Each structure stands twice: as structure tokens, then as C-alpha cells.
Amino acid sequence: SQKIEQNSEALNIQEGKTATLTCNYTNYSPAYLQWYRQDPGRGPVFLLLIRENEKEKRKERLKVTFDTTLKQSLFHITASQPADSATYLCASAGSGNTGKLIFGQGTTLQVKP
Amino acid sequence: GAVVSQHPSRVICKSGTSVKIECRSLDFQATTMFWYRQFPKQSLMLMATSNEGSKATYEQGVEKDKFLINHASLTLSTLTVTSAHPEDSSFYICSASDSSPGRNTIYFGEGSWLTVV
């Protein structure tokens, strides 16, 4: 079955460093991948979408890559800040409907001052 | 910007009763909305696709008679948890796709915490 996996272990980094989160997919080839931020007790907030024909996408301090050979997307936050501490979710659409998302389990990022 | 609103944000109900959660798209029309459930420290699991004017489509393992979905208008979908049990306690989140020109973005509600006692 279609599966998205993220490192479930929390990532702890020092303020100012670059955080890198990994998303791997198996048993299908998503047309695009999305990254969301979720704070405790809140709904996910959309951050970035990258299509399969795009190698890299940037938005301010965020960068996402999509490697169809490795079946992997990397999510980078440069110059990380304590306010970046949250859980980051990788998601892709199941076959057909673009609104029906399959989520990874999320990686919790903790940025220490 | 576009917002998806859920109500209530928190609800406590007694075992055996029913509770309704509303999901509204505030400044766009959504022919399709989605309902997810999230248990603590786990990811979002899709429960069903809510289709305006027609029956909802449920994911495998989700009881349609227990989780009633009604998409009465282009801006409102409701999820009713019937005969709730403590194991139904969870965080329920809806999403809606804004496919208007220039947007094509999925927005999530803030979620609704359900506690069944």
C-alpha cells in the first residue's frame, strides 16, 4: 500500500543551525509532496508543495527537495529559530483526488536558544 | 486569507451520546471536504471524503453508521459521532480544497478535541 515515512524521533538542534527533515515514500510515485507545520493541539498549516518535476523549491528560510530516484523529499529550515519548534508533516495525495492526503507520522523539531 | 473553521474546538460528552462537529469554509466554496482523526503523537488518518450534495466516501475500517457526515452546502460539512465511546476520544480535523483560480490550496481547520467520558 502507499506509504509515507518520516523519522519519528524528535530532532533537536541549536538556534541558527539548519534543520533537515526527511520524508520517504514507498509503493507509489506521487505527483507532488507537501509539507505542513503542526503545533500542539492545532490543525496543520500548509508550508510548501513540490512537484515531481521540480528538484527544489524555496520559500524564505524553507527549502524542499524532491528526489524521485531515492523516493525522498528533504525539508530544510535554515537559520532556525526557537519559534520554528513544531511537528512537521509530509503528505501527498492518494491517487486521483488532490484533497485526499496521506500523511507521514511527522517529525518534531525542537530548536534550542 | 482563506480560512476553514471548526466548531466546537473542544467538547466533552457522555458515553452513549452523540456529538456534532462543524467544518466551515469561510471565504471560498468547497464541493469536497475531508475529515481526519489524529490520536496523540500519531499522524492524521483520513476518515472520509465529504461530498456536497451526495453521500460521503469512507475509508476502509471507518464505520459510516457511527461517523455520520453531512455536506449540506458548499461551505459546511458536519461530522456526527453517534453513540460515542471513550475510544472515540481523539482530535478530529477537517480540510477543504480551495480550487479557485490562483489558489489551489488545501486548508485545514483548527481541529476539534473530543473527550468521551
Tab-separated table of C-alpha atoms in Angstrom:
chain	number	residue	atom	x	y	z
A	1	SER	CA	0.000	0.000	0.000
A	2	GLN	CA	1.041	3.617	-0.460
A	3	LYS	CA	3.151	4.740	2.420
A	4	ILE	CA	4.930	7.866	3.611
A	5	GLU	CA	7.513	7.608	6.356
A	6	GLN	CA	9.208	10.265	8.405
A	7	ASN	CA	11.733	9.919	11.163
A	8	SER	CA	9.564	9.679	14.257
A	9	GLU	CA	12.424	10.600	16.561
A	10	ALA	CA	12.496	14.216	17.634
A	11	LEU	CA	15.136	16.431	16.090
A	12	ASN	CA	16.933	18.758	18.486
A	13	ILE	CA	19.149	21.487	17.095
A	14	GLN	CA	20.731	24.718	18.215
A	15	GLU	CA	19.337	28.064	17.164
A	16	GLY	CA	20.930	29.330	13.971
A	17	LYS	CA	21.679	25.885	12.578
A	18	THR	CA	19.956	24.267	9.615
A	19	ALA	CA	17.324	21.654	10.376
A	20	THR	CA	16.886	18.863	7.835
A	21	LEU	CA	13.871	16.573	7.928
A	22	THR	CA	13.370	13.512	5.763
A	23	CYS	CA	10.318	12.071	4.073
A	24	ASN	CA	10.421	8.750	2.222
A	25	TYR	CA	7.635	7.261	0.158
A	26	THR	CA	7.110	3.663	-0.964
A	27	ASN	CA	4.888	1.715	-3.317
A	28	TYR	CA	3.823	4.647	-5.438
A	29	SER	CA	5.053	7.701	-7.300
A	30	PRO	CA	3.369	10.848	-6.017
A	31	ALA	CA	2.909	13.682	-8.455
A	32	TYR	CA	3.800	16.071	-5.652
A	33	LEU	CA	4.628	16.222	-1.988
A	34	GLN	CA	3.502	18.756	0.557
A	35	TRP	CA	4.960	19.868	3.854
A	36	TYR	CA	2.885	21.107	6.768
A	37	ARG	CA	3.628	22.516	10.167
A	38	GLN	CA	1.517	21.416	13.120
A	39	ASP	CA	1.687	22.986	16.556
A	40	PRO	CA	0.375	21.032	19.573
A	41	GLY	CA	-3.419	20.919	19.607
A	42	ARG	CA	-3.738	22.786	16.319
A	43	GLY	CA	-4.550	21.850	12.762
A	44	PRO	CA	-1.774	21.552	10.159
A	45	VAL	CA	-0.686	24.661	8.305
A	46	PHE	CA	0.471	24.355	4.701
A	47	LEU	CA	4.082	25.357	4.055
A	48	LEU	CA	5.309	24.168	0.669
A	49	LEU	CA	4.374	21.949	-2.242
A	50	ILE	CA	6.918	20.446	-4.621
A	51	ARG	CA	6.072	18.623	-7.814
A	52	GLU	CA	7.835	15.536	-9.118
A	53	ASN	CA	9.432	17.504	-11.940
A	54	GLU	CA	10.840	20.100	-9.552
A	55	LYS	CA	14.171	19.345	-7.917
A	56	GLU	CA	13.997	22.108	-5.353
A	57	LYS	CA	11.673	24.767	-4.053
A	58	ARG	CA	12.325	27.642	-1.675
A	59	LYS	CA	10.240	29.948	0.452
A	60	GLU	CA	12.065	32.368	2.719
A	61	ARG	CA	14.118	30.179	5.114
A	62	LEU	CA	12.495	26.976	3.905
A	63	LYS	CA	13.786	24.683	1.179
A	64	VAL	CA	12.307	21.434	-0.079
A	65	THR	CA	13.874	18.916	-2.449
A	66	PHE	CA	12.296	16.031	-4.310
A	67	ASP	CA	14.445	13.090	-5.421
A	68	THR	CA	12.393	10.601	-7.420
A	69	THR	CA	15.344	8.210	-7.642
A	70	LEU	CA	15.738	7.977	-3.881
A	71	LYS	CA	11.953	8.325	-3.405
A	72	GLN	CA	12.648	11.011	-0.898
A	73	SER	CA	11.933	14.620	-0.030
A	74	LEU	CA	14.110	16.697	2.267
A	75	PHE	CA	12.802	19.723	4.150
A	76	HIS	CA	15.338	22.281	5.327
A	77	ILE	CA	14.926	25.208	7.679
A	78	THR	CA	17.949	27.494	7.570
A	79	ALA	CA	18.928	29.857	10.394
A	80	SER	CA	16.499	28.015	12.635
A	81	GLN	CA	14.764	29.848	15.478
A	82	PRO	CA	13.043	28.601	18.640
A	83	ALA	CA	9.751	29.676	17.025
A	84	ASP	CA	10.347	27.005	14.387
A	85	SER	CA	9.831	24.326	17.052
A	86	ALA	CA	6.840	22.255	15.944
A	87	THR	CA	5.924	18.983	14.280
A	88	TYR	CA	6.444	18.908	10.542
A	89	LEU	CA	4.311	16.634	8.406
A	90	CYS	CA	4.995	15.332	4.935
A	91	ALA	CA	1.957	14.492	2.836
A	92	SER	CA	0.988	13.500	-0.640
A	93	ALA	CA	-2.258	12.958	-2.463
A	94	GLY	CA	-3.598	9.487	-2.898
A	95	SER	CA	-4.462	8.525	-6.429
A	96	GLY	CA	-6.854	10.938	-8.084
A	97	ASN	CA	-8.261	13.457	-5.642
A	98	THR	CA	-5.804	16.193	-4.731
A	99	GLY	CA	-7.500	16.965	-1.444
A	100	LYS	CA	-7.268	13.459	-0.044
A	101	LEU	CA	-3.889	13.352	1.646
A	102	ILE	CA	-1.728	10.576	3.010
A	103	PHE	CA	0.389	11.848	5.882
A	104	GLY	CA	3.646	10.716	7.339
A	105	GLN	CA	3.817	10.391	11.107
A	106	GLY	CA	5.594	13.711	11.427
A	107	THR	CA	8.922	14.758	12.883
A	108	THR	CA	9.034	17.005	15.922
A	109	LEU	CA	11.671	19.715	15.733
A	110	GLN	CA	12.973	21.412	18.856
A	111	VAL	CA	15.190	24.443	18.337
A	112	LYS	CA	17.095	25.410	21.462
A	113	PRO	CA	18.182	29.005	22.073
B	1	GLY	CA	-6.738	34.688	3.536
B	2	ALA	CA	-8.942	31.627	3.210
B	3	VAL	CA	-9.895	30.044	6.492
B	4	VAL	CA	-11.513	26.799	7.475
B	5	SER	CA	-13.312	26.990	10.784
B	6	GLN	CA	-14.252	24.115	13.062
B	7	HIS	CA	-16.698	24.173	15.928
B	8	PRO	CA	-16.572	23.270	18.723
B	9	SER	CA	-12.854	23.343	19.412
B	10	ARG	CA	-13.322	21.182	22.484
B	11	VAL	CA	-16.241	19.015	23.560
B	12	ILE	CA	-16.794	16.552	26.356
B	13	CYS	CA	-19.694	14.154	26.076
B	14	LYS	CA	-21.013	11.194	27.974
B	15	SER	CA	-20.579	7.696	26.665
B	16	GLY	CA	-23.535	6.697	24.516
B	17	THR	CA	-24.452	10.189	23.401
B	18	SER	CA	-23.870	11.811	20.015
B	19	VAL	CA	-21.834	14.873	19.238
B	20	LYS	CA	-21.709	17.015	16.112
B	21	ILE	CA	-18.652	18.828	14.777
B	22	GLU	CA	-18.975	21.514	12.127
B	23	CYS	CA	-16.473	22.442	9.445
B	24	ARG	CA	-16.959	25.668	7.509
B	25	SER	CA	-15.018	27.231	4.686
B	26	LEU	CA	-15.257	30.946	5.419
B	27	ASP	CA	-14.399	32.665	2.172
B	28	PHE	CA	-14.452	30.014	-0.511
B	29	GLN	CA	-16.744	27.268	-1.671
B	30	ALA	CA	-15.710	23.676	-1.191
B	31	THR	CA	-17.509	20.907	-3.027
B	32	THR	CA	-15.296	18.451	-1.209
B	33	MET	CA	-14.125	18.441	2.376
B	34	PHE	CA	-12.145	15.825	4.243
B	35	TRP	CA	-12.328	14.531	7.787
B	36	TYR	CA	-9.266	13.240	9.602
B	37	ARG	CA	-8.684	11.796	13.036
B	38	GLN	CA	-5.467	12.151	14.977
B	39	PHE	CA	-4.585	10.260	18.129
B	40	PRO	CA	-1.868	11.637	20.432
B	41	LYS	CA	1.611	11.531	18.934
B	42	GLN	CA	0.285	9.952	15.741
B	43	SER	CA	-0.305	11.325	12.297
B	44	LEU	CA	-3.552	12.336	10.680
B	45	MET	CA	-5.607	9.454	9.382
B	46	LEU	CA	-8.208	10.160	6.723
B	47	MET	CA	-11.659	9.032	7.792
B	48	ALA	CA	-13.858	10.121	4.929
B	49	THR	CA	-14.382	12.420	1.995
B	50	SER	CA	-17.397	14.675	2.327
B	51	ASN	CA	-19.116	15.467	-0.970
B	52	GLU	CA	-21.572	18.336	-1.268
B	53	GLY	CA	-24.985	17.070	-2.227
B	54	SER	CA	-24.086	13.396	-2.133
B	55	LYS	CA	-23.020	10.635	0.203
B	56	ALA	CA	-19.658	10.692	1.878
B	57	THR	CA	-16.965	8.241	0.890
B	58	TYR	CA	-15.482	6.413	3.856
B	59	GLU	CA	-12.023	4.951	4.202
B	60	GLN	CA	-11.601	1.281	4.952
B	61	GLY	CA	-12.271	0.473	8.574
B	62	VAL	CA	-14.326	3.598	9.296
B	63	GLU	CA	-17.919	2.852	10.278
B	64	LYS	CA	-20.252	5.021	8.243
B	65	ASP	CA	-23.150	4.484	10.637
B	66	LYS	CA	-21.057	5.672	13.540
B	67	PHE	CA	-19.465	8.673	11.892
B	68	LEU	CA	-22.262	10.426	10.038
B	69	ILE	CA	-21.179	13.044	7.546
B	70	ASN	CA	-23.465	15.627	6.009
B	71	HIS	CA	-22.252	18.154	3.446
B	72	ALA	CA	-25.322	20.350	3.357
B	73	SER	CA	-23.891	23.302	1.467
B	74	LEU	CA	-20.771	24.410	-0.371
B	75	THR	CA	-19.380	25.893	2.822
B	76	LEU	CA	-20.449	23.459	5.536
B	77	SER	CA	-19.757	19.831	6.359
B	78	THR	CA	-20.695	18.194	9.642
B	79	LEU	CA	-19.349	15.082	11.331
B	80	THR	CA	-21.593	13.435	13.919
B	81	VAL	CA	-20.066	10.835	16.194
B	82	THR	CA	-23.009	8.670	17.230
B	83	SER	CA	-23.193	6.572	20.383
B	84	ALA	CA	-19.776	7.813	21.358
B	85	HIS	CA	-17.443	5.640	23.398
B	86	PRO	CA	-14.238	6.544	25.237
B	87	GLU	CA	-12.149	5.047	22.413
B	88	ASP	CA	-13.644	7.687	20.092
B	89	SER	CA	-11.840	10.350	22.097
B	90	SER	CA	-9.491	11.977	19.635
B	91	PHE	CA	-8.591	15.118	17.733
B	92	TYR	CA	-10.810	15.487	14.672
B	93	ILE	CA	-9.641	17.751	11.856
B	94	CYS	CA	-11.321	18.775	8.637
B	95	SER	CA	-9.810	20.173	5.479
B	96	ALA	CA	-11.177	21.812	2.389
B	97	SER	CA	-9.670	22.393	-1.010
B	98	ASP	CA	-9.862	25.870	-2.454
B	99	SER	CA	-9.590	25.317	-6.168
B	100	SER	CA	-10.486	28.859	-7.206
B	101	PRO	CA	-8.158	30.455	-9.787
B	102	GLY	CA	-4.802	31.370	-8.318
B	103	ARG	CA	-5.264	29.368	-5.134
B	104	ASN	CA	-5.468	25.595	-5.475
B	105	THR	CA	-4.553	25.137	-1.829
B	106	ILE	CA	-5.759	22.820	0.908
B	107	TYR	CA	-6.698	24.464	4.174
B	108	PHE	CA	-7.138	22.684	7.471
B	109	GLY	CA	-9.417	23.598	10.320
B	110	GLU	CA	-8.059	24.135	13.802
B	111	GLY	CA	-9.355	20.772	14.915
B	112	SER	CA	-11.876	19.634	17.484
B	113	TRP	CA	-10.889	17.775	20.650
B	114	LEU	CA	-13.474	15.175	21.588
B	115	THR	CA	-13.375	13.576	25.012
B	116	VAL	CA	-15.894	10.858	25.775
B	117	VAL	CA	-16.326	10.121	29.465
